[in-house]
CSV table of C-alpha atoms and ligand atoms in Angstrom, one decimal:
chain,number,residue,atom,x,y,z
A,1,UNK,CA,283.3,196.7,45.0
A,2,UNK,CA,283.1,193.4,43.0
A,3,UNK,CA,282.5,190.2,45.0
A,4,UNK,CA,284.2,186.8,44.7
A,5,UNK,CA,283.4,183.5,46.4
A,6,UNK,CA,283.3,183.8,50.2
A,7,UNK,CA,286.1,182.9,52.6
A,8,UNK,CA,285.1,179.9,54.8
A,9,UNK,CA,286.0,179.9,58.5
A,10,UNK,CA,285.5,176.9,60.7
A,11,UNK,CA,284.8,177.8,64.3
A,12,UNK,CA,284.0,174.7,66.4
A,13,UNK,CA,281.4,172.7,64.4
A,14,UNK,CA,280.3,175.8,62.4
A,15,UNK,CA,281.6,176.7,58.9
A,16,UNK,CA,281.0,180.4,58.4
A,17,UNK,CA,280.9,182.1,55.0
A,18,UNK,CA,282.7,185.5,55.0
A,19,UNK,CA,282.3,187.8,51.9
A,20,UNK,CA,285.6,188.7,50.1
A,21,UNK,CA,285.5,192.3,48.8
A,22,UNK,CA,287.7,193.6,46.0
A,23,UNK,CA,289.0,197.2,45.8
A,24,UNK,CA,290.4,198.9,42.7
A,25,UNK,CA,294.0,198.3,43.8
A,26,UNK,CA,295.7,196.2,46.5
A,27,UNK,CA,294.7,193.2,48.6
A,28,UNK,CA,291.2,191.9,48.8
A,29,UNK,CA,289.5,192.1,52.2
A,30,UNK,CA,287.6,189.5,54.1
A,31,UNK,CA,284.5,191.1,55.5
A,32,UNK,CA,284.3,189.9,59.1
A,33,UNK,CA,281.6,192.3,60.3
A,34,UNK,CA,279.2,189.4,60.9
A,35,UNK,CA,281.8,187.0,62.3
A,36,UNK,CA,281.3,187.7,66.1
A,37,UNK,CA,277.5,187.3,65.7
A,38,UNK,CA,277.9,184.0,63.9
A,39,UNK,CA,280.8,182.5,65.8
A,40,UNK,CA,280.9,184.3,69.2
A,41,UNK,CA,284.6,184.8,68.5
A,42,UNK,CA,286.6,188.0,67.8
A,43,UNK,CA,289.5,188.4,65.4
A,44,UNK,CA,292.9,189.2,67.0
A,45,UNK,CA,295.3,191.7,65.3
A,46,UNK,CA,297.2,194.0,67.8
A,47,UNK,CA,298.8,196.8,65.7
A,48,UNK,CA,296.2,196.1,63.0
A,49,UNK,CA,298.9,194.9,60.6
A,50,UNK,CA,296.5,192.6,58.8
A,51,UNK,CA,293.4,194.7,59.2
A,52,UNK,CA,291.7,197.1,56.8
A,53,UNK,CA,290.0,199.7,59.2
A,54,UNK,CA,287.9,201.4,56.5
A,55,UNK,CA,287.2,201.9,52.8
A,56,UNK,CA,289.0,204.9,51.3
A,57,UNK,CA,289.6,206.5,47.9
A,58,UNK,CA,292.3,208.9,49.0
A,59,UNK,CA,295.7,207.3,49.1
A,60,UNK,CA,297.1,203.9,47.9
A,61,UNK,CA,300.4,202.4,49.0
A,62,UNK,CA,302.0,199.3,47.6
A,63,UNK,CA,304.7,198.5,50.2
A,64,UNK,CA,306.4,195.8,48.2
A,65,UNK,CA,306.6,197.9,45.0
A,66,UNK,CA,307.3,201.2,46.8
A,67,UNK,CA,304.3,202.8,45.2
A,68,UNK,CA,302.4,205.8,46.7
A,69,UNK,CA,299.4,207.3,44.9
A,70,UNK,CA,297.2,210.2,45.9
A,71,UNK,CA,293.8,209.9,44.2
A,72,UNK,CA,295.7,207.8,41.6
A,73,UNK,CA,298.6,210.2,40.9
A,74,UNK,CA,302.1,209.0,41.8
A,75,UNK,CA,303.9,210.9,44.5
A,76,UNK,CA,307.0,211.6,42.4
A,77,UNK,CA,304.8,213.3,39.7
A,78,UNK,CA,303.0,215.4,42.2
A,79,UNK,CA,306.3,216.4,43.9
A,80,UNK,CA,307.9,217.4,40.5
A,81,UNK,CA,304.8,218.8,38.6
A,82,UNK,CA,302.3,220.0,41.2
A,83,UNK,CA,302.4,222.2,44.3
A,84,UNK,CA,301.2,221.7,47.9
A,85,UNK,CA,297.9,223.7,47.6
A,86,UNK,CA,297.0,221.9,44.4
A,87,UNK,CA,297.7,218.6,46.2
A,88,UNK,CA,295.5,219.7,49.1
A,89,UNK,CA,292.7,220.3,46.7
A,90,UNK,CA,293.2,216.9,45.1
A,91,UNK,CA,293.2,215.1,48.4
A,92,UNK,CA,290.1,217.0,49.6
A,93,UNK,CA,288.0,216.8,46.4
A,94,UNK,CA,289.4,213.7,44.5
A,95,UNK,CA,290.3,215.5,41.3
A,96,UNK,CA,292.9,218.0,40.2
A,97,UNK,CA,291.4,221.5,40.1
A,98,UNK,CA,290.7,223.6,37.0
A,99,UNK,CA,292.5,226.9,36.8
A,100,UNK,CA,289.4,228.7,38.2
A,101,UNK,CA,288.9,226.1,40.9
A,102,UNK,CA,292.6,226.4,41.9
A,103,UNK,CA,292.5,230.2,42.0
A,104,UNK,CA,289.4,230.2,44.2
A,105,UNK,CA,290.9,227.6,46.6
A,106,UNK,CA,294.2,229.4,46.8
A,107,UNK,CA,292.4,232.7,47.5
A,108,UNK,CA,290.3,231.0,50.2
A,109,UNK,CA,293.2,229.5,52.0
A,110,UNK,CA,295.3,232.7,51.7
A,111,UNK,CA,292.5,234.7,53.4
A,112,UNK,CA,292.3,232.3,56.4
A,113,UNK,CA,295.9,232.4,57.4
A,114,UNK,CA,295.5,235.0,60.1
A,115,UNK,CA,294.7,234.0,63.7
A,116,UNK,CA,292.3,235.6,66.1
A,117,UNK,CA,294.2,238.4,68.0
A,118,UNK,CA,293.2,236.8,71.3
A,119,UNK,CA,294.8,233.5,70.1
A,120,UNK,CA,298.3,234.9,70.3
A,121,UNK,CA,298.0,235.3,74.1
A,122,UNK,CA,297.6,231.5,74.2
A,123,UNK,CA,301.3,231.0,73.6
A,124,UNK,CA,302.2,233.1,76.6
A,125,UNK,CA,301.0,230.3,78.8
A,126,UNK,CA,303.9,228.0,77.7
A,127,UNK,CA,307.5,228.1,79.0
A,128,UNK,CA,309.9,229.5,76.4
A,129,UNK,CA,311.6,226.1,76.3
A,130,UNK,CA,308.4,224.1,75.7
A,131,UNK,CA,308.8,221.6,72.8
A,132,UNK,CA,307.0,223.1,69.8
A,133,UNK,CA,305.0,219.9,69.4
A,134,UNK,CA,303.6,220.5,72.9
A,135,UNK,CA,302.6,223.9,71.8
A,136,UNK,CA,301.0,222.6,68.5
A,137,UNK,CA,299.0,220.0,70.3
A,138,UNK,CA,297.6,222.5,72.7
A,139,UNK,CA,297.1,225.4,70.3
A,140,UNK,CA,295.4,223.3,67.6
A,141,UNK,CA,293.0,221.8,70.2
A,142,UNK,CA,292.3,225.4,71.3
A,143,UNK,CA,291.1,226.4,67.9
A,144,UNK,CA,287.7,224.8,68.7
A,145,UNK,CA,287.4,227.6,71.3
A,146,UNK,CA,287.5,230.2,68.6
A,147,UNK,CA,285.3,228.7,65.8
A,148,UNK,CA,281.9,227.9,67.3
A,149,UNK,CA,280.4,228.8,63.9
A,150,UNK,CA,281.9,225.7,62.2
A,151,UNK,CA,281.8,222.8,64.7
A,152,UNK,CA,278.7,221.1,63.3
A,153,UNK,CA,280.3,218.1,61.6
A,154,UNK,CA,277.0,217.2,59.9
A,155,UNK,CA,276.9,220.5,57.9
A,156,UNK,CA,278.9,220.1,54.7
A,157,UNK,CA,279.7,223.8,54.5
A,158,UNK,CA,281.0,223.8,58.1
A,159,UNK,CA,283.1,220.8,57.4
A,160,UNK,CA,284.7,222.6,54.4
A,161,UNK,CA,285.3,225.9,56.3
A,162,UNK,CA,287.0,223.9,59.1
A,163,UNK,CA,289.2,222.1,56.6
A,164,UNK,CA,290.2,225.4,55.0
A,165,UNK,CA,290.8,227.0,58.4
A,166,UNK,CA,293.1,224.2,59.5
A,167,UNK,CA,295.1,224.0,56.3
A,168,UNK,CA,295.5,227.8,56.3
A,169,UNK,CA,296.3,228.4,60.0
A,170,UNK,CA,298.7,225.5,60.6
A,171,UNK,CA,301.6,227.4,59.1
A,172,UNK,CA,300.8,230.5,61.2
A,173,UNK,CA,300.6,228.4,64.4
A,174,UNK,CA,303.7,226.4,63.5
A,175,UNK,CA,305.7,229.6,62.8
A,176,UNK,CA,304.5,231.1,66.1
A,177,UNK,CA,305.5,228.0,68.0
A,178,UNK,CA,309.0,228.4,66.5
A,179,UNK,CA,309.2,232.2,67.1
A,180,UNK,CA,308.0,231.8,70.7
A,181,UNK,CA,310.8,229.2,71.3
A,182,UNK,CA,313.5,231.5,70.0
A,183,UNK,CA,312.1,234.6,71.7
A,184,UNK,CA,311.5,236.6,68.5
A,185,UNK,CA,308.3,238.6,67.8
A,186,UNK,CA,305.5,236.9,65.8
A,187,UNK,CA,305.4,237.7,62.1
A,188,UNK,CA,302.0,238.0,60.5
A,189,UNK,CA,301.1,236.3,57.2
A,190,UNK,CA,301.1,238.3,54.0
A,191,UNK,CA,298.5,237.6,51.3
A,192,UNK,CA,300.7,238.3,48.4
A,193,UNK,CA,303.0,235.4,49.2
A,194,UNK,CA,302.6,231.7,48.3
A,195,UNK,CA,301.8,229.2,51.0
A,196,UNK,CA,305.4,228.0,51.4
A,197,UNK,CA,306.9,231.4,51.0
A,198,UNK,CA,304.5,232.8,53.6
A,199,UNK,CA,305.5,230.1,56.1
A,200,UNK,CA,309.3,230.6,55.6
A,201,UNK,CA,308.9,234.4,56.0
A,202,UNK,CA,306.8,233.9,59.2
A,203,UNK,CA,309.5,231.7,60.6
A,204,UNK,CA,312.7,233.6,59.6
A,205,UNK,CA,311.8,237.3,59.1
A,206,UNK,CA,312.8,239.7,61.8
A,207,UNK,CA,311.5,243.3,62.2
A,208,UNK,CA,315.1,244.6,62.0
A,209,UNK,CA,315.6,243.9,58.3
A,210,UNK,CA,313.8,243.0,55.1
A,211,UNK,CA,313.5,239.2,54.6
A,212,UNK,CA,314.3,237.9,51.1
A,213,UNK,CA,313.0,234.4,50.4
A,214,UNK,CA,315.3,232.1,48.5
A,215,UNK,CA,313.1,230.5,45.6
A,216,UNK,CA,315.1,227.2,45.9
A,217,UNK,CA,314.1,227.0,49.6
A,218,UNK,CA,310.5,227.8,48.8
A,219,UNK,CA,310.4,225.1,46.2
A,220,UNK,CA,312.0,222.6,48.6
A,221,UNK,CA,309.6,223.5,51.4
A,222,UNK,CA,306.6,223.2,49.1
A,223,UNK,CA,307.9,219.8,47.9
A,224,UNK,CA,308.5,218.6,51.5
A,225,UNK,CA,304.9,219.5,52.4
A,226,UNK,CA,303.7,217.4,49.4
A,227,UNK,CA,305.8,214.4,50.5
A,228,UNK,CA,304.2,214.5,54.0
A,229,UNK,CA,300.6,215.3,53.0
A,230,UNK,CA,298.9,211.9,53.4
A,231,UNK,CA,299.8,208.3,53.9
A,232,UNK,CA,296.8,205.9,54.0
A,233,UNK,CA,295.8,204.6,57.5
A,234,UNK,CA,299.0,205.4,59.4
A,235,UNK,CA,298.9,205.7,63.2
A,236,UNK,CA,298.1,209.4,63.4
A,237,UNK,CA,295.5,209.2,60.6
A,238,UNK,CA,293.9,206.2,62.4
A,239,UNK,CA,293.9,208.3,65.6
A,240,UNK,CA,292.1,211.2,63.8
A,241,UNK,CA,289.5,208.8,62.3
A,242,UNK,CA,288.9,207.1,65.7
A,243,UNK,CA,288.5,210.5,67.5
A,244,UNK,CA,286.2,211.7,64.7
A,245,UNK,CA,284.1,208.6,64.9
A,246,UNK,CA,282.7,209.7,68.2
A,247,UNK,CA,281.6,213.0,66.7
A,248,UNK,CA,284.4,215.1,68.2
A,249,UNK,CA,285.0,218.4,66.3
A,250,UNK,CA,287.7,218.5,63.6
A,251,UNK,CA,290.0,220.8,65.6
A,252,UNK,CA,290.1,218.3,68.5
A,253,UNK,CA,290.6,215.4,66.1
A,254,UNK,CA,293.6,217.0,64.4
A,255,UNK,CA,295.0,217.8,67.9
A,256,UNK,CA,294.8,214.1,68.6
A,257,UNK,CA,296.6,213.3,65.4
A,258,UNK,CA,299.4,215.7,66.3
A,259,UNK,CA,299.8,214.0,69.6
A,260,UNK,CA,300.1,210.6,68.0
A,261,UNK,CA,302.5,211.9,65.2
A,262,UNK,CA,304.9,213.1,68.0
A,263,UNK,CA,306.0,209.6,68.8
A,264,UNK,CA,309.6,208.6,67.7
A,265,UNK,CA,308.3,205.5,65.9
A,266,UNK,CA,306.1,207.8,63.7
A,267,UNK,CA,306.5,211.5,62.9
A,268,UNK,CA,309.1,212.0,65.6
A,269,UNK,CA,311.6,209.9,63.6
A,270,UNK,CA,312.8,212.8,61.5
A,271,UNK,CA,314.1,214.6,64.7
A,272,UNK,CA,315.6,211.3,66.0
A,273,UNK,CA,317.2,210.5,62.6
A,274,UNK,CA,319.2,213.8,62.6
A,275,UNK,CA,320.2,213.4,66.2
A,276,UNK,CA,321.4,209.9,65.2
A,277,UNK,CA,323.5,211.3,62.3
A,278,UNK,CA,325.0,213.9,64.7
A,279,UNK,CA,325.8,211.2,67.2
A,280,UNK,CA,327.6,209.1,64.5
A,281,UNK,CA,329.4,212.2,63.4
A,282,UNK,CA,331.7,210.8,60.8
A,283,UNK,CA,331.7,207.9,58.2
A,284,UNK,CA,334.4,206.2,60.2
A,285,UNK,CA,332.0,205.7,63.1
A,286,UNK,CA,329.4,203.9,60.9
A,287,UNK,CA,330.6,200.3,61.4
A,288,UNK,CA,330.4,200.7,65.2
A,289,UNK,CA,326.9,202.2,65.0
A,290,UNK,CA,325.7,199.4,62.7
A,291,UNK,CA,327.0,196.9,65.2
A,292,UNK,CA,324.9,198.5,67.9
A,293,UNK,CA,321.8,198.3,65.7
A,294,UNK,CA,322.4,194.6,65.2
A,295,UNK,CA,322.8,194.1,69.0
A,296,UNK,CA,319.3,195.6,69.3
A,297,UNK,CA,320.7,198.5,71.4
A,298,UNK,CA,318.9,201.0,69.2
A,299,UNK,CA,317.1,201.3,65.9
A,300,UNK,CA,318.4,202.9,62.7
A,301,UNK,CA,316.1,206.0,62.7
A,302,UNK,CA,314.7,206.9,59.3
A,303,UNK,CA,314.9,203.3,58.2
A,304,UNK,CA,312.2,200.7,58.1
A,305,UNK,CA,308.4,201.0,57.7
A,306,UNK,CA,305.3,199.2,58.7
A,307,UNK,CA,304.2,199.0,55.1
A,308,UNK,CA,307.1,199.7,52.8
A,309,UNK,CA,309.3,196.7,52.4
A,310,UNK,CA,311.0,198.5,49.6
A,311,UNK,CA,312.5,202.0,49.2
A,312,UNK,CA,310.0,204.6,50.4
A,313,UNK,CA,309.3,206.6,47.2
A,314,UNK,CA,309.2,209.8,49.2
A,315,UNK,CA,312.8,209.1,50.5
A,316,UNK,CA,314.1,209.3,46.9
A,317,UNK,CA,312.4,212.7,46.3
A,318,UNK,CA,313.6,213.9,49.7
A,319,UNK,CA,317.2,213.0,48.9
A,320,UNK,CA,316.9,215.1,45.7
A,321,UNK,CA,315.5,218.0,47.8
A,322,UNK,CA,318.4,217.6,50.3
A,323,UNK,CA,320.9,218.0,47.4
A,324,UNK,CA,319.1,221.1,46.2
A,325,UNK,CA,318.9,222.8,49.6
A,326,UNK,CA,322.5,222.0,50.5
A,327,UNK,CA,323.6,223.5,47.2
A,328,UNK,CA,321.4,226.5,47.7
A,329,UNK,CA,322.7,227.1,51.2
A,330,UNK,CA,326.4,226.4,50.3
A,331,UNK,CA,326.5,223.2,52.3
A,332,UNK,CA,327.3,220.7,49.4
A,333,UNK,CA,329.9,219.1,51.7
A,334,UNK,CA,327.7,219.0,54.8
A,335,UNK,CA,329.4,216.2,56.8
A,336,UNK,CA,326.0,214.9,58.1
A,337,UNK,CA,324.8,214.4,54.5
A,338,UNK,CA,328.0,212.5,53.8
A,339,UNK,CA,327.4,210.3,56.8
A,340,UNK,CA,323.7,209.8,55.7
A,341,UNK,CA,324.7,208.7,52.2
A,342,UNK,CA,327.4,206.4,53.5
A,343,UNK,CA,325.2,204.9,56.2
A,344,UNK,CA,322.5,204.2,53.6
A,345,UNK,CA,325.0,202.6,51.2
A,346,UNK,CA,326.4,200.4,54.0
A,347,UNK,CA,322.9,199.4,55.3
A,348,UNK,CA,321.5,198.6,51.9
A,349,UNK,CA,324.3,196.0,51.4
A,350,UNK,CA,324.1,194.5,54.9
A,351,UNK,CA,322.2,191.2,55.3
A,352,UNK,CA,320.7,192.3,58.6
A,353,UNK,CA,318.8,195.1,56.8
A,354,UNK,CA,318.2,193.2,53.6
A,355,UNK,CA,316.6,190.2,55.2
A,356,UNK,CA,314.4,192.5,57.3
A,357,UNK,CA,313.5,194.6,54.2
A,358,UNK,CA,314.7,197.8,55.9
A,359,UNK,CA,315.1,200.8,53.5
A,360,UNK,CA,315.3,204.6,54.1
A,361,UNK,CA,311.8,206.1,54.7
A,362,UNK,CA,310.6,209.7,54.3
A,363,UNK,CA,312.4,210.7,57.6
A,364,UNK,CA,315.9,209.7,56.7
A,365,UNK,CA,316.8,212.7,54.6
A,366,UNK,CA,314.2,215.2,55.8
A,367,UNK,CA,316.2,216.2,58.9
A,368,UNK,CA,319.3,217.1,56.9
A,369,UNK,CA,317.2,219.2,54.5
A,370,UNK,CA,315.2,221.0,57.3
A,371,UNK,CA,318.4,221.7,59.3
A,372,UNK,CA,320.1,223.2,56.2
A,373,UNK,CA,317.0,225.4,55.8
A,374,UNK,CA,317.5,226.8,59.3
A,375,UNK,CA,315.0,224.8,61.4
A,376,UNK,CA,316.0,223.3,64.8
A,377,UNK,CA,315.4,219.6,65.2
A,378,UNK,CA,312.5,220.4,67.6
A,379,UNK,CA,310.6,221.9,64.6
A,380,UNK,CA,310.9,218.9,62.3
A,381,UNK,CA,307.8,217.0,63.5
A,382,UNK,CA,305.9,220.3,63.6
A,383,UNK,CA,306.5,220.6,59.9
A,384,UNK,CA,305.4,217.0,59.4
A,385,UNK,CA,302.2,217.9,61.3
A,386,UNK,CA,301.7,221.1,59.3
A,387,UNK,CA,301.8,219.1,56.0
A,388,UNK,CA,299.9,216.1,57.2
A,389,UNK,CA,296.9,218.2,58.4
A,390,UNK,CA,295.4,218.1,54.9
A,391,UNK,CA,295.7,214.3,54.9
A,392,UNK,CA,294.1,214.0,58.3
A,393,UNK,CA,291.2,216.3,57.5
A,394,UNK,CA,290.6,214.7,54.1
A,395,UNK,CA,290.4,211.3,55.8
A,396,UNK,CA,288.2,212.7,58.6
A,397,UNK,CA,285.9,214.2,56.0
A,398,UNK,CA,285.7,211.0,54.0
A,399,UNK,CA,284.8,209.1,57.2
A,400,UNK,CA,282.1,211.6,58.3
A,401,UNK,CA,280.6,211.5,54.8
A,402,UNK,CA,280.5,207.7,54.8
A,403,UNK,CA,276.8,206.8,55.3
A,404,UNK,CA,277.9,203.6,57.1
A,405,UNK,CA,280.1,205.4,59.5
A,406,UNK,CA,279.7,204.5,63.2
A,407,UNK,CA,281.8,205.0,66.4
A,408,UNK,CA,285.0,202.9,66.4
A,409,UNK,CA,285.0,200.4,69.3
A,410,UNK,CA,287.6,197.6,69.1
A,411,UNK,CA,287.2,194.6,71.4
A,412,UNK,CA,290.0,192.5,73.2
A,413,UNK,CA,291.3,189.1,74.2
A,414,UNK,CA,290.8,189.2,78.0
A,415,UNK,CA,293.3,187.2,80.0
A,416,UNK,CA,292.8,188.9,83.4
A,417,UNK,CA,291.3,187.5,86.6
A,418,UNK,CA,288.0,185.7,86.3
A,419,UNK,CA,285.1,186.9,88.6
A,420,UNK,CA,285.9,186.8,92.4
A,421,UNK,CA,284.4,188.4,95.5
A,422,UNK,CA,285.8,191.5,97.2
A,423,UNK,CA,287.8,190.8,100.4
A,424,UNK,CA,287.5,193.6,103.1
A,425,UNK,CA,290.9,195.0,104.3
A,426,UNK,CA,290.4,193.6,107.7
A,427,UNK,CA,290.3,190.1,106.2
A,428,UNK,CA,293.4,190.4,104.0
A,429,UNK,CA,296.8,189.2,105.0
B,501,SDX,C1,306.6,207.2,59.5
B,501,SDX,O1,302.7,204.3,58.9
B,501,SDX,C2,303.1,205.2,58.1
B,501,SDX,O2,302.7,205.4,57.0
B,501,SDX,C3,304.1,206.2,58.8
B,501,SDX,C4,304.7,207.3,57.9
B,501,SDX,C5,303.6,208.3,57.4
B,501,SDX,O3,303.9,209.0,56.4
B,501,SDX,O4,302.6,208.4,58.2
B,501,SDX,O5,305.3,206.7,56.8
B,501,SDX,C6,305.7,208.1,58.7
B,501,SDX,O6,306.2,207.0,60.6
B,501,SDX,C7,307.8,206.6,58.9
B,501,SDX,C8,308.5,205.6,59.9
B,501,SDX,C9,309.4,206.5,60.8
B,501,SDX,N1,309.9,205.7,61.9
B,501,SDX,C10,311.3,205.5,61.9
B,501,SDX,O7,312.1,205.7,61.0
B,501,SDX,C11,311.7,204.8,63.2
B,501,SDX,C12,312.6,203.7,62.9
B,501,SDX,N2,311.8,202.6,62.3
B,501,SDX,C13,311.2,201.6,63.1
B,501,SDX,O8,311.0,202.0,64.4
B,501,SDX,C14,310.3,200.7,62.4
B,501,SDX,O9,310.8,200.4,61.2
B,501,SDX,C15,308.8,201.0,62.3
B,501,SDX,C16,308.2,201.4,63.6
B,501,SDX,C17,308.7,202.1,61.3
B,501,SDX,C18,308.2,199.8,61.8
B,501,SDX,O10,308.3,198.8,62.8
B,501,SDX,P1,307.9,197.3,62.5
B,501,SDX,O11,306.5,197.2,61.9
B,501,SDX,O12,308.1,196.6,63.8
B,501,SDX,O13,309.0,196.9,61.5
B,501,SDX,P2,309.1,195.4,61.0
B,501,SDX,O14,308.0,194.5,61.4
B,501,SDX,O15,309.4,195.6,59.5
B,501,SDX,O16,310.5,194.9,61.7
B,501,SDX,C19,311.1,193.7,61.2
B,501,SDX,C20,312.4,193.6,61.9
B,501,SDX,C21,312.3,193.5,63.4
B,501,SDX,O17,313.4,192.8,63.8
B,501,SDX,P3,313.3,191.3,64.4
B,501,SDX,O18,312.6,191.4,65.7
B,501,SDX,O19,312.4,190.6,63.4
B,501,SDX,O20,314.7,190.8,64.5
B,501,SDX,O21,313.2,194.7,61.6
B,501,SDX,C22,313.6,195.4,62.9
B,501,SDX,C23,312.5,195.0,63.8
B,501,SDX,O22,313.0,195.1,65.2
B,501,SDX,N3,313.5,196.8,62.6
B,501,SDX,C24,314.6,197.6,62.7
B,501,SDX,C25,314.2,198.9,62.3
B,501,SDX,N4,312.9,198.8,61.9
B,501,SDX,C26,312.5,197.5,62.1
B,501,SDX,N5,315.8,197.4,63.2
B,501,SDX,C27,316.7,198.4,63.2
B,501,SDX,N6,316.4,199.7,62.8
B,501,SDX,C28,315.1,199.9,62.3
B,501,SDX,N7,314.8,201.1,61.9
């Protein structure tokens, strides 16, 4: 990083020089690591909206311009020209693979898709109506009970095998969570299928008949995985980094990320966005719904973003996928898609949304697409977690391999009671 003249902070009668560090893209950062020692004061930034928590080379977002780069490559180019496993390699290793590197990586992932036979009994402990995200959180955390041979986070080879196992097994676990919820038998992975094809077959094949995968749905599934692969230091990625900073094993850290992603303000928004469209039902009900948003009775799910103050570049690609899947499944006139397009058109022209810079995000169209592919809404965030696993593990790996890495330990502004003496019960009123 190149350096510029320091920032100056006056605390009481002291003027403190704080180095300003420049990255390759994006805002400079003020290095406050020595501020507390020199000023006896903390910085204060609940929600970390003005805080860079780490240095990273993986993903860059420009919220004002609506730009998303993975290792420098724009998301729309990866979505249209690459595939999910190649994007996984890029996120993990920093460069696009050669043909030989890609073939080896694909073969490695393919041969790690099966689960330990004992693992399948783990699902029996859940009620059949358990939310698949509850199953994912538990099942992924349980993986560390099966892979004692790869829990040493300081061993580069064990870090790599854990990353491969997680990327490879998430589709198998996700498909099992779905099959368990619908009472159908588990379907084992097949090594002659591509990553997305294998996943769709494990979800929708039944023993009673041969399953024919629709290439249009495979392409859409693979693209949806690419769109959800990584997204800088979002809430769930920050959770994975903080969990990993204590030295916890990668399976436990990814389980923590899944738990955080489940929230409706984060990955749970795709499920909520489709439920919202179903609740609106018809374009005629849109004005009444928008009035409720303006009254702060509820939020427009799938709209707004902590960073994007422009159109989420993933939402554009997701809308294209929605068209393709609806056409492939004979739902071109899907009423919910009509409601979504009309709702977007109305919101983008309404001052309430314009002045708050609220645009569709990745979750606005994903629900319609996934529903048309046959997934119930309870599976939407599971698919988000499946895809985001590569981003989480790439960011975890980058943190563990950072020589300056230490345990994350934020401080606070304390406004509670000052010290006082205990009063025995007999002396209290
Ligand atoms: C993801 O961080 C990531 O990168 C996440 C993610 C990823 O890939 O990891 O991109 C995935 O989580 C996408 C976001 C999915 N969530 C939703 O779609 C849920 C609906 N969106 C909101 O809850 C909200 O937009 C957040 C949580 C996403 C952002 O919240 P902020 O940071 O509070 O938004 P803001 O500061 O821009 O809000 C400004 C104003 C506020 O109103 P005022 O109090 O100033 O009057 O806009 C309002 C907010 O209340 N607002 C909304 C709104 N989002 C913000 N009002 C109505 N509907 C909304 N969706």
